[in-house]
Amino acid sequence: MQSPRRRLRAPAMILTALLPAITLAGCANEPDPNTITVLNSATDTLEHEAQQKYFDRCAKPLGVKVEQTSVPASQVVSKALRMASSHSLTDILELDGSELAQFADTGGLVPLKTAGVDVSGMSTGAVSLGTFKGTQYGIARSVNSLALIYNTDLLRQAGVEPPTTWYELKATAAKLTRGRTYGMAFSATPDADGVYQFLPFFWSGGGDEAHLDNGKGAAALQLWKDLIDSKSASSAAVTWTQQDVNDQFIAGRAAMMINGPWQVPVLSEHKDLHWAVASIPVPVAGRPPVPPIGGTVMALPRTGDTGRQGTAAKILNCLNEQRNQVAWGESVNNVPTRATAAAAYKAENPKLAAFADVVATARSRTARVGSRWPVVSDALSGAFQSVLTGGSTPEAALKQAQSRATAGE
């Protein structure tokens, strides 16, 4: 639900699997009319139980029960494919927002407005997370993004404030680099973690995932290279996951890091660690950062049973009422998607207010390239890896990345 993952890309497979499920739904065993089924990635016991609490709350007034089938996040797509091929796809499908386009592209999902799901009052980023080609197919109860998390004690000792621009970031990181402590830490792994962390810099600098070689994304690559070349950030960033980055921060080997709200529970366990959250620095002062928006969305597969579909839609409406969104967001350290719920969350959780602020300007990874995102993501990760490890120039790396993305379409 939080940290992004590498995605299975199989639009053609999904199409051939889902369409028979739609037209031949009657061939499957008849489902229990009093039970709405959900496929999700809530394999953690505490998360599964928390999900069930809200499902029960929303299902009871409708006279039905909700049954979850939970599999590891990396297996949700393949599990959905197998269920579709056996005409047993669940009534509600919860998947990572970056996967939605692959399903929507097949025609296998019901537009939420058509199903009667209330999608009004959602943040722009949350809408984009669940939208494909102008139609909203998925709804997110809460979302996350990235921000700058910093050690308040180390910044105070160095006499510096949290940086707001790229220039300040390099200067501040240099002042904070002392002994075994780097000023800055981020993940630059050649996978979804690294790409997720690179996007706030790439997008804020004018980079375009549809045209990687437009010349505007090179400055972000140069920024990362400068931080590592100056030893203000560790060259090991090319192997660090987002969890590794958090571990470095907790151990005092990084004064600042790029990370998300999913790290808050672990950070909060360390009572001697004093930290705060700020927006990610931008190229020019005053401009808002443009980070990626992350999280899961709930969608309604075309099962052919309009009665069950209507009940599932009512459950989604209940889950996304303001009080339920705020409570759920607080339980998973994510930001509610309705504007009113986000405002309430921000007021009740001032330490995490910066995450609520960046979510307001965050956008979906698939908004511009749709189901092509996995190919683009792979090409982009290859670009920053080649710059940070292979000596390629930012411009050459992005030109090669665009060639890779085009060839992989």
PDB file of C-alpha atoms in Angstrom, residues 1-288:
ATOM      1  CA  MET A   1       0.000   0.000   0.000  1.00  0.00           C
ATOM      2  CA  GLN A   2       2.849   2.376   0.602  1.00  0.00           C
ATOM      3  CA  SER A   3       6.188   1.751  -0.973  1.00  0.00           C
ATOM      4  CA  PRO A   4       5.873   1.306  -4.760  1.00  0.00           C
ATOM      5  CA  ARG A   5       6.699  -2.036  -6.319  1.00  0.00           C
ATOM      6  CA  ARG A   6       7.696  -3.357  -9.726  1.00  0.00           C
ATOM      7  CA  ARG A   7       4.595  -4.208 -11.685  1.00  0.00           C
ATOM      8  CA  LEU A   8       3.551  -7.124 -13.838  1.00  0.00           C
ATOM      9  CA  ARG A   9       2.753  -5.806 -17.308  1.00  0.00           C
ATOM     10  CA  ALA A  10       0.401  -7.982 -19.219  1.00  0.00           C
ATOM     11  CA  PRO A  11      -2.455  -5.935 -20.699  1.00  0.00           C
ATOM     12  CA  ALA A  12      -3.112  -8.512 -23.412  1.00  0.00           C
ATOM     13  CA  MET A  13      -3.212 -11.349 -20.890  1.00  0.00           C
ATOM     14  CA  ILE A  14      -5.565  -9.376 -18.683  1.00  0.00           C
ATOM     15  CA  LEU A  15      -7.859  -8.672 -21.608  1.00  0.00           C
ATOM     16  CA  THR A  16      -8.142 -12.319 -22.615  1.00  0.00           C
ATOM     17  CA  ALA A  17      -8.691 -13.320 -19.013  1.00  0.00           C
ATOM     18  CA  LEU A  18     -11.199 -10.688 -17.983  1.00  0.00           C
ATOM     19  CA  LEU A  19     -13.511 -10.619 -20.968  1.00  0.00           C
ATOM     20  CA  PRO A  20     -14.510 -14.301 -20.675  1.00  0.00           C
ATOM     21  CA  ALA A  21     -15.154 -13.652 -17.001  1.00  0.00           C
ATOM     22  CA  ILE A  22     -17.577 -10.904 -17.954  1.00  0.00           C
ATOM     23  CA  THR A  23     -19.493 -12.776 -20.626  1.00  0.00           C
ATOM     24  CA  LEU A  24     -19.445 -16.201 -18.999  1.00  0.00           C
ATOM     25  CA  ALA A  25     -19.920 -15.269 -15.365  1.00  0.00           C
ATOM     26  CA  GLY A  26     -22.878 -17.580 -15.136  1.00  0.00           C
ATOM     27  CA  CYS A  27     -20.629 -20.580 -15.735  1.00  0.00           C
ATOM     28  CA  ALA A  28     -18.976 -20.175 -12.339  1.00  0.00           C
ATOM     29  CA  ASN A  29     -20.333 -21.470  -9.065  1.00  0.00           C
ATOM     30  CA  GLU A  30     -22.990 -19.103  -7.783  1.00  0.00           C
ATOM     31  CA  PRO A  31     -21.493 -16.831  -5.072  1.00  0.00           C
ATOM     32  CA  ASP A  32     -23.111 -16.412  -1.661  1.00  0.00           C
ATOM     33  CA  PRO A  33     -25.716 -13.647  -2.168  1.00  0.00           C
ATOM     34  CA  ASN A  34     -25.080 -12.353   1.354  1.00  0.00           C
ATOM     35  CA  THR A  35     -21.308 -12.034   1.038  1.00  0.00           C
ATOM     36  CA  ILE A  36     -19.363  -9.355  -0.883  1.00  0.00           C
ATOM     37  CA  THR A  37     -15.869 -10.481  -1.785  1.00  0.00           C
ATOM     38  CA  VAL A  38     -12.658  -8.441  -1.897  1.00  0.00           C
ATOM     39  CA  LEU A  39      -9.209  -9.186  -3.296  1.00  0.00           C
ATOM     40  CA  ASN A  40      -6.443  -7.107  -1.696  1.00  0.00           C
ATOM     41  CA  SER A  41      -2.902  -7.235  -0.336  1.00  0.00           C
ATOM     42  CA  ALA A  42      -3.731  -7.004   3.383  1.00  0.00           C
ATOM     43  CA  THR A  43      -1.631 -10.030   4.347  1.00  0.00           C
ATOM     44  CA  ASP A  44      -0.339  -8.420   7.540  1.00  0.00           C
ATOM     45  CA  THR A  45      -2.577  -9.619  10.360  1.00  0.00           C
ATOM     46  CA  LEU A  46      -3.077  -6.180  11.883  1.00  0.00           C
ATOM     47  CA  GLU A  47      -3.866  -4.598   8.518  1.00  0.00           C
ATOM     48  CA  HIS A  48      -6.217  -7.433   7.575  1.00  0.00           C
ATOM     49  CA  GLU A  49      -8.112  -7.058  10.840  1.00  0.00           C
ATOM     50  CA  ALA A  50      -8.227  -3.273  10.477  1.00  0.00           C
ATOM     51  CA  GLN A  51      -9.623  -3.627   6.955  1.00  0.00           C
ATOM     52  CA  GLN A  52     -12.220  -6.102   8.205  1.00  0.00           C
ATOM     53  CA  LYS A  53     -13.334  -3.678  10.921  1.00  0.00           C
ATOM     54  CA  TYR A  54     -14.242  -1.044   8.330  1.00  0.00           C
ATOM     55  CA  PHE A  55     -15.743  -3.540   5.899  1.00  0.00           C
ATOM     56  CA  ASP A  56     -17.970  -4.890   8.693  1.00  0.00           C
ATOM     57  CA  ARG A  57     -18.986  -1.380   9.712  1.00  0.00           C
ATOM     58  CA  CYS A  58     -20.119  -0.607   6.174  1.00  0.00           C
ATOM     59  CA  ALA A  59     -21.618  -3.988   5.312  1.00  0.00           C
ATOM     60  CA  LYS A  60     -23.764  -4.537   8.407  1.00  0.00           C
ATOM     61  CA  PRO A  61     -26.415  -1.882   7.565  1.00  0.00           C
ATOM     62  CA  LEU A  62     -26.759  -3.538   4.136  1.00  0.00           C
ATOM     63  CA  GLY A  63     -27.388  -6.960   5.635  1.00  0.00           C
ATOM     64  CA  VAL A  64     -24.308  -8.531   4.089  1.00  0.00           C
ATOM     65  CA  LYS A  65     -20.843  -9.698   5.101  1.00  0.00           C
ATOM     66  CA  VAL A  66     -17.488  -8.963   3.481  1.00  0.00           C
ATOM     67  CA  GLU A  67     -14.900 -11.655   2.882  1.00  0.00           C
ATOM     68  CA  GLN A  68     -11.310 -10.689   2.073  1.00  0.00           C
ATOM     69  CA  THR A  69      -8.871 -12.709  -0.005  1.00  0.00           C
ATOM     70  CA  SER A  70      -5.446 -11.256   0.762  1.00  0.00           C
ATOM     71  CA  VAL A  71      -2.241 -12.061  -1.102  1.00  0.00           C
ATOM     72  CA  PRO A  72       1.194 -10.382  -1.178  1.00  0.00           C
ATOM     73  CA  ALA A  73       1.090  -7.082  -3.038  1.00  0.00           C
ATOM     74  CA  SER A  74       3.283  -8.386  -5.852  1.00  0.00           C
ATOM     75  CA  GLN A  75       0.773 -11.189  -6.477  1.00  0.00           C
ATOM     76  CA  VAL A  76      -2.493  -9.231  -6.651  1.00  0.00           C
ATOM     77  CA  VAL A  77      -2.414  -8.934 -10.450  1.00  0.00           C
ATOM     78  CA  SER A  78      -1.578 -12.591 -11.090  1.00  0.00           C
ATOM     79  CA  LYS A  79      -4.189 -13.717  -8.543  1.00  0.00           C
ATOM     80  CA  ALA A  80      -6.823 -11.535 -10.224  1.00  0.00           C
ATOM     81  CA  LEU A  81      -5.924 -13.078 -13.579  1.00  0.00           C
ATOM     82  CA  ARG A  82      -6.368 -16.607 -12.259  1.00  0.00           C
ATOM     83  CA  MET A  83      -9.681 -15.724 -10.618  1.00  0.00           C
ATOM     84  CA  ALA A  84     -10.907 -14.053 -13.800  1.00  0.00           C
ATOM     85  CA  SER A  85     -10.034 -17.094 -15.894  1.00  0.00           C
ATOM     86  CA  SER A  86     -12.107 -19.282 -13.548  1.00  0.00           C
ATOM     87  CA  HIS A  87     -14.976 -16.746 -13.507  1.00  0.00           C
ATOM     88  CA  SER A  88     -14.572 -16.157  -9.762  1.00  0.00           C
ATOM     89  CA  LEU A  89     -13.269 -12.579  -9.677  1.00  0.00           C
ATOM     90  CA  THR A  90     -14.189 -10.706  -6.510  1.00  0.00           C
ATOM     91  CA  ASP A  91     -16.789  -7.942  -6.269  1.00  0.00           C
ATOM     92  CA  ILE A  92     -14.150  -5.411  -5.170  1.00  0.00           C
ATOM     93  CA  LEU A  93     -10.564  -5.362  -6.383  1.00  0.00           C
ATOM     94  CA  GLU A  94      -8.011  -3.343  -4.422  1.00  0.00           C
ATOM     95  CA  LEU A  95      -4.723  -2.810  -6.206  1.00  0.00           C
ATOM     96  CA  ASP A  96      -1.879  -0.342  -6.376  1.00  0.00           C
ATOM     97  CA  GLY A  97      -2.777   2.816  -8.260  1.00  0.00           C
ATOM     98  CA  SER A  98       0.005   2.224 -10.778  1.00  0.00           C
ATOM     99  CA  GLU A  99      -1.682  -1.049 -11.804  1.00  0.00           C
ATOM    100  CA  LEU A 100      -5.118   0.399 -12.460  1.00  0.00           C
ATOM    101  CA  ALA A 101      -4.412   1.463 -16.047  1.00  0.00           C
ATOM    102  CA  GLN A 102      -3.562  -2.102 -17.051  1.00  0.00           C
ATOM    103  CA  PHE A 103      -6.990  -3.307 -15.929  1.00  0.00           C
ATOM    104  CA  ALA A 104      -8.963  -0.293 -17.115  1.00  0.00           C
ATOM    105  CA  ASP A 105      -7.357  -0.543 -20.553  1.00  0.00           C
ATOM    106  CA  THR A 106      -9.068  -3.906 -21.061  1.00  0.00           C
ATOM    107  CA  GLY A 107     -12.584  -2.659 -20.379  1.00  0.00           C
ATOM    108  CA  GLY A 108     -12.737  -5.002 -17.401  1.00  0.00           C
ATOM    109  CA  LEU A 109     -13.623  -2.356 -14.802  1.00  0.00           C
ATOM    110  CA  VAL A 110     -16.880  -0.477 -14.203  1.00  0.00           C
ATOM    111  CA  PRO A 111     -16.725   3.360 -14.240  1.00  0.00           C
ATOM    112  CA  LEU A 112     -17.376   4.389 -10.643  1.00  0.00           C
ATOM    113  CA  LYS A 113     -19.946   7.061 -11.453  1.00  0.00           C
ATOM    114  CA  THR A 114     -21.895   4.542 -13.506  1.00  0.00           C
ATOM    115  CA  ALA A 115     -21.903   2.202 -10.516  1.00  0.00           C
ATOM    116  CA  GLY A 116     -23.140   4.934  -8.185  1.00  0.00           C
ATOM    117  CA  VAL A 117     -19.902   5.577  -6.295  1.00  0.00           C
ATOM    118  CA  ASP A 118     -19.597   9.138  -4.993  1.00  0.00           C
ATOM    119  CA  VAL A 119     -16.240  10.506  -6.159  1.00  0.00           C
ATOM    120  CA  SER A 120     -16.921  14.175  -5.391  1.00  0.00           C
ATOM    121  CA  GLY A 121     -14.619  16.299  -3.265  1.00  0.00           C
ATOM    122  CA  MET A 122     -11.496  14.242  -3.927  1.00  0.00           C
ATOM    123  CA  SER A 123      -8.066  15.827  -4.301  1.00  0.00           C
ATOM    124  CA  THR A 124      -6.794  16.217  -7.853  1.00  0.00           C
ATOM    125  CA  GLY A 125      -3.989  13.737  -7.250  1.00  0.00           C
ATOM    126  CA  ALA A 126      -6.330  11.141  -5.794  1.00  0.00           C
ATOM    127  CA  VAL A 127      -8.636  11.450  -8.786  1.00  0.00           C
ATOM    128  CA  SER A 128      -5.716  11.002 -11.182  1.00  0.00           C
ATOM    129  CA  LEU A 129      -4.593   7.908  -9.266  1.00  0.00           C
ATOM    130  CA  GLY A 130      -7.877   6.174 -10.050  1.00  0.00           C
ATOM    131  CA  THR A 131      -8.475   7.592 -13.526  1.00  0.00           C
ATOM    132  CA  PHE A 132      -7.750   6.128 -16.960  1.00  0.00           C
ATOM    133  CA  LYS A 133      -8.356   8.128 -20.152  1.00  0.00           C
ATOM    134  CA  GLY A 134     -10.607  10.593 -18.389  1.00  0.00           C
ATOM    135  CA  THR A 135     -12.795   8.056 -16.576  1.00  0.00           C
ATOM    136  CA  GLN A 136     -12.464   7.252 -12.869  1.00  0.00           C
ATOM    137  CA  TYR A 137     -12.369   3.511 -12.229  1.00  0.00           C
ATOM    138  CA  GLY A 138     -10.698   3.441  -8.810  1.00  0.00           C
ATOM    139  CA  ILE A 139     -11.185   5.254  -5.521  1.00  0.00           C
ATOM    140  CA  ALA A 140      -8.524   5.650  -2.838  1.00  0.00           C
ATOM    141  CA  ARG A 141      -9.425   6.086   0.813  1.00  0.00           C
ATOM    142  CA  SER A 142      -5.992   7.482   1.593  1.00  0.00           C
ATOM    143  CA  VAL A 143      -2.811   8.211  -0.315  1.00  0.00           C
ATOM    144  CA  ASN A 144       0.840   8.871   0.356  1.00  0.00           C
ATOM    145  CA  SER A 145       3.745  10.642  -1.213  1.00  0.00           C
ATOM    146  CA  LEU A 146       7.290  11.685  -0.365  1.00  0.00           C
ATOM    147  CA  ALA A 147       8.757  14.502   1.691  1.00  0.00           C
ATOM    148  CA  LEU A 148      12.034  15.576   3.264  1.00  0.00           C
ATOM    149  CA  ILE A 149      12.422  14.052   6.723  1.00  0.00           C
ATOM    150  CA  TYR A 150      15.213  15.584   8.788  1.00  0.00           C
ATOM    151  CA  ASN A 151      16.964  15.133  12.128  1.00  0.00           C
ATOM    152  CA  THR A 152      16.134  18.314  14.043  1.00  0.00           C
ATOM    153  CA  ASP A 153      19.051  17.908  16.451  1.00  0.00           C
ATOM    154  CA  LEU A 154      21.645  17.598  13.676  1.00  0.00           C
ATOM    155  CA  LEU A 155      20.277  20.593  11.774  1.00  0.00           C
ATOM    156  CA  ARG A 156      20.256  22.698  14.933  1.00  0.00           C
ATOM    157  CA  GLN A 157      23.834  21.701  15.757  1.00  0.00           C
ATOM    158  CA  ALA A 158      24.942  22.634  12.237  1.00  0.00           C
ATOM    159  CA  GLY A 159      23.056  25.927  12.415  1.00  0.00           C
ATOM    160  CA  VAL A 160      20.996  25.281   9.289  1.00  0.00           C
ATOM    161  CA  GLU A 161      17.323  25.242   8.352  1.00  0.00           C
ATOM    162  CA  PRO A 162      15.574  22.630   6.192  1.00  0.00           C
ATOM    163  CA  PRO A 163      16.452  23.421   2.560  1.00  0.00           C
ATOM    164  CA  THR A 164      13.720  24.621   0.225  1.00  0.00           C
ATOM    165  CA  THR A 165      15.614  24.808  -3.091  1.00  0.00           C
ATOM    166  CA  TRP A 166      18.073  22.544  -4.890  1.00  0.00           C
ATOM    167  CA  TYR A 167      20.849  25.058  -4.283  1.00  0.00           C
ATOM    168  CA  GLU A 168      20.070  25.079  -0.560  1.00  0.00           C
ATOM    169  CA  LEU A 169      19.833  21.291  -0.556  1.00  0.00           C
ATOM    170  CA  LYS A 170      23.391  20.883  -1.819  1.00  0.00           C
ATOM    171  CA  ALA A 171      24.738  23.528   0.559  1.00  0.00           C
ATOM    172  CA  THR A 172      22.855  22.192   3.587  1.00  0.00           C
ATOM    173  CA  ALA A 173      23.755  18.568   2.852  1.00  0.00           C
ATOM    174  CA  ALA A 174      27.431  19.549   2.639  1.00  0.00           C
ATOM    175  CA  LYS A 175      27.300  21.269   6.056  1.00  0.00           C
ATOM    176  CA  LEU A 176      25.563  18.277   7.611  1.00  0.00           C
ATOM    177  CA  THR A 177      28.068  15.759   6.275  1.00  0.00           C
ATOM    178  CA  ARG A 178      30.379  14.970   9.181  1.00  0.00           C
ATOM    179  CA  GLY A 179      32.287  11.829  10.069  1.00  0.00           C
ATOM    180  CA  ARG A 180      30.098   8.811   9.277  1.00  0.00           C
ATOM    181  CA  THR A 181      27.000  10.951   8.783  1.00  0.00           C
ATOM    182  CA  TYR A 182      25.934  11.965   5.288  1.00  0.00           C
ATOM    183  CA  GLY A 183      23.893  15.089   4.848  1.00  0.00           C
ATOM    184  CA  MET A 184      21.363  13.471   2.567  1.00  0.00           C
ATOM    185  CA  ALA A 185      20.020   9.982   1.846  1.00  0.00           C
ATOM    186  CA  PHE A 186      17.763   8.694  -0.922  1.00  0.00           C
ATOM    187  CA  SER A 187      17.061   5.486  -2.805  1.00  0.00           C
ATOM    188  CA  ALA A 188      18.393   5.171  -6.347  1.00  0.00           C
ATOM    189  CA  THR A 189      17.802   1.474  -6.884  1.00  0.00           C
ATOM    190  CA  PRO A 190      17.009   0.321 -10.464  1.00  0.00           C
ATOM    191  CA  ASP A 191      13.408  -0.456  -9.631  1.00  0.00           C
ATOM    192  CA  ALA A 192      10.151   1.117  -8.500  1.00  0.00           C
ATOM    193  CA  ASP A 193      11.632   2.358  -5.199  1.00  0.00           C
ATOM    194  CA  GLY A 194      14.326   4.353  -6.967  1.00  0.00           C
ATOM    195  CA  VAL A 195      11.993   5.728  -9.615  1.00  0.00           C
ATOM    196  CA  TYR A 196       9.446   6.790  -7.003  1.00  0.00           C
ATOM    197  CA  GLN A 197      12.166   8.756  -5.191  1.00  0.00           C
ATOM    198  CA  PHE A 198      13.535  10.301  -8.371  1.00  0.00           C
ATOM    199  CA  LEU A 199      10.192  11.553  -9.688  1.00  0.00           C
ATOM    200  CA  PRO A 200       9.810  14.535  -7.284  1.00  0.00           C
ATOM    201  CA  PHE A 201      13.073  15.958  -8.627  1.00  0.00           C
ATOM    202  CA  PHE A 202      12.419  14.936 -12.244  1.00  0.00           C
ATOM    203  CA  TRP A 203       8.891  16.350 -12.346  1.00  0.00           C
ATOM    204  CA  SER A 204       9.627  19.473 -10.298  1.00  0.00           C
ATOM    205  CA  GLY A 205      12.418  20.277 -12.752  1.00  0.00           C
ATOM    206  CA  GLY A 206      10.104  19.966 -15.743  1.00  0.00           C
ATOM    207  CA  GLY A 207      10.864  16.368 -16.703  1.00  0.00           C
ATOM    208  CA  ASP A 208       8.265  14.609 -18.825  1.00  0.00           C
ATOM    209  CA  GLU A 209       7.734  10.856 -18.605  1.00  0.00           C
ATOM    210  CA  ALA A 210       6.185  10.876 -22.084  1.00  0.00           C
ATOM    211  CA  HIS A 211       9.295  12.581 -23.503  1.00  0.00           C
ATOM    212  CA  LEU A 212      12.218  11.636 -21.284  1.00  0.00           C
ATOM    213  CA  ASP A 213      14.696  13.437 -23.512  1.00  0.00           C
ATOM    214  CA  ASN A 214      12.939  16.826 -23.563  1.00  0.00           C
ATOM    215  CA  GLY A 215      16.016  18.337 -21.897  1.00  0.00           C
ATOM    216  CA  LYS A 216      14.313  19.421 -18.688  1.00  0.00           C
ATOM    217  CA  GLY A 217      14.846  16.262 -16.658  1.00  0.00           C
ATOM    218  CA  ALA A 218      18.641  16.294 -16.947  1.00  0.00           C
ATOM    219  CA  ALA A 219      19.030  18.830 -14.126  1.00  0.00           C
ATOM    220  CA  ALA A 220      17.463  16.390 -11.649  1.00  0.00           C
ATOM    221  CA  LEU A 221      19.936  13.695 -12.642  1.00  0.00           C
ATOM    222  CA  GLN A 222      22.769  16.192 -12.262  1.00  0.00           C
ATOM    223  CA  LEU A 223      21.515  17.099  -8.781  1.00  0.00           C
ATOM    224  CA  TRP A 224      21.682  13.476  -7.622  1.00  0.00           C
ATOM    225  CA  LYS A 225      25.110  13.069  -9.206  1.00  0.00           C
ATOM    226  CA  ASP A 226      26.397  16.249  -7.538  1.00  0.00           C
ATOM    227  CA  LEU A 227      25.222  15.080  -4.109  1.00  0.00           C
ATOM    228  CA  ILE A 228      27.029  11.760  -4.486  1.00  0.00           C
ATOM    229  CA  ASP A 229      30.164  13.181  -6.156  1.00  0.00           C
ATOM    230  CA  SER A 230      30.542  15.710  -3.318  1.00  0.00           C
ATOM    231  CA  LYS A 231      30.092  12.880  -0.798  1.00  0.00           C
ATOM    232  CA  SER A 232      27.091  14.664   0.703  1.00  0.00           C
ATOM    233  CA  ALA A 233      25.177  11.471  -0.129  1.00  0.00           C
ATOM    234  CA  SER A 234      26.460   7.909  -0.140  1.00  0.00           C
ATOM    235  CA  SER A 235      27.309   6.160  -3.402  1.00  0.00           C
ATOM    236  CA  ALA A 236      25.504   3.164  -1.834  1.00  0.00           C
ATOM    237  CA  ALA A 237      22.251   4.966  -2.682  1.00  0.00           C
ATOM    238  CA  VAL A 238      22.191   2.922  -5.901  1.00  0.00           C
ATOM    239  CA  THR A 239      21.587  -0.190  -3.756  1.00  0.00           C
ATOM    240  CA  TRP A 240      19.471   1.258  -0.928  1.00  0.00           C
ATOM    241  CA  THR A 241      15.746   0.591  -0.827  1.00  0.00           C
ATOM    242  CA  GLN A 242      13.494   3.107   0.877  1.00  0.00           C
ATOM    243  CA  GLN A 243      13.640   0.938   3.987  1.00  0.00           C
ATOM    244  CA  ASP A 244      17.444   0.980   3.849  1.00  0.00           C
ATOM    245  CA  VAL A 245      17.341   4.778   3.648  1.00  0.00           C
ATOM    246  CA  ASN A 246      15.156   4.857   6.758  1.00  0.00           C
ATOM    247  CA  ASP A 247      17.556   2.536   8.570  1.00  0.00           C
ATOM    248  CA  GLN A 248      20.466   4.856   7.741  1.00  0.00           C
ATOM    249  CA  PHE A 249      18.518   7.818   9.094  1.00  0.00           C
ATOM    250  CA  ILE A 250      17.597   6.028  12.317  1.00  0.00           C
ATOM    251  CA  ALA A 251      21.216   4.958  12.823  1.00  0.00           C
ATOM    252  CA  GLY A 252      22.364   8.574  12.564  1.00  0.00           C
ATOM    253  CA  ARG A 253      24.233   8.014   9.321  1.00  0.00           C
ATOM    254  CA  ALA A 254      22.014  10.462   7.430  1.00  0.00           C
ATOM    255  CA  ALA A 255      20.826  13.855   8.621  1.00  0.00           C
ATOM    256  CA  MET A 256      18.094  14.196   5.990  1.00  0.00           C
ATOM    257  CA  MET A 257      16.267  11.709   3.798  1.00  0.00           C
ATOM    258  CA  ILE A 258      13.579  11.424   1.186  1.00  0.00           C
ATOM    259  CA  ASN A 259      10.890   9.047   2.414  1.00  0.00           C
ATOM    260  CA  GLY A 260       7.193   8.525   2.991  1.00  0.00           C
ATOM    261  CA  PRO A 261       4.696   8.412   5.857  1.00  0.00           C
ATOM    262  CA  TRP A 262       4.816   4.608   5.946  1.00  0.00           C
ATOM    263  CA  GLN A 263       8.102   5.023   7.875  1.00  0.00           C
ATOM    264  CA  VAL A 264       6.442   6.987  10.676  1.00  0.00           C
ATOM    265  CA  PRO A 265       5.628   3.985  12.933  1.00  0.00           C
ATOM    266  CA  VAL A 266       9.253   2.842  12.909  1.00  0.00           C
ATOM    267  CA  LEU A 267      10.601   6.368  13.393  1.00  0.00           C
ATOM    268  CA  SER A 268       8.239   6.898  16.319  1.00  0.00           C
ATOM    269  CA  GLU A 269       9.605   3.841  18.112  1.00  0.00           C
ATOM    270  CA  HIS A 270      12.944   5.620  18.583  1.00  0.00           C
ATOM    271  CA  LYS A 271      12.193   8.107  21.350  1.00  0.00           C
ATOM    272  CA  ASP A 272      15.689   9.616  21.277  1.00  0.00           C
ATOM    273  CA  LEU A 273      15.396  10.395  17.565  1.00  0.00           C
ATOM    274  CA  HIS A 274      13.941  13.840  16.989  1.00  0.00           C
ATOM    275  CA  TRP A 275      12.662  14.392  13.484  1.00  0.00           C
ATOM    276  CA  ALA A 276      10.367  16.614  11.473  1.00  0.00           C
ATOM    277  CA  VAL A 277       8.945  16.732   7.950  1.00  0.00           C
ATOM    278  CA  ALA A 278       9.297  19.387   5.236  1.00  0.00           C
ATOM    279  CA  SER A 279       8.476  19.625   1.548  1.00  0.00           C
ATOM    280  CA  ILE A 280      10.983  18.291  -0.956  1.00  0.00           C
ATOM    281  CA  PRO A 281      13.261  21.081  -2.230  1.00  0.00           C
ATOM    282  CA  VAL A 282      12.443  22.504  -5.656  1.00  0.00           C
ATOM    283  CA  PRO A 283      14.587  24.079  -8.390  1.00  0.00           C
ATOM    284  CA  VAL A 284      13.193  27.601  -7.880  1.00  0.00           C
ATOM    285  CA  ALA A 285      11.979  29.060  -4.599  1.00  0.00           C
ATOM    286  CA  GLY A 286       8.226  29.416  -4.331  1.00  0.00           C
ATOM    287  CA  ARG A 287       7.275  26.663  -6.718  1.00  0.00           C
ATOM    288  CA  PRO A 288       5.344  23.700  -5.301  1.00  0.00           C
TER     289      PRO A 288
END
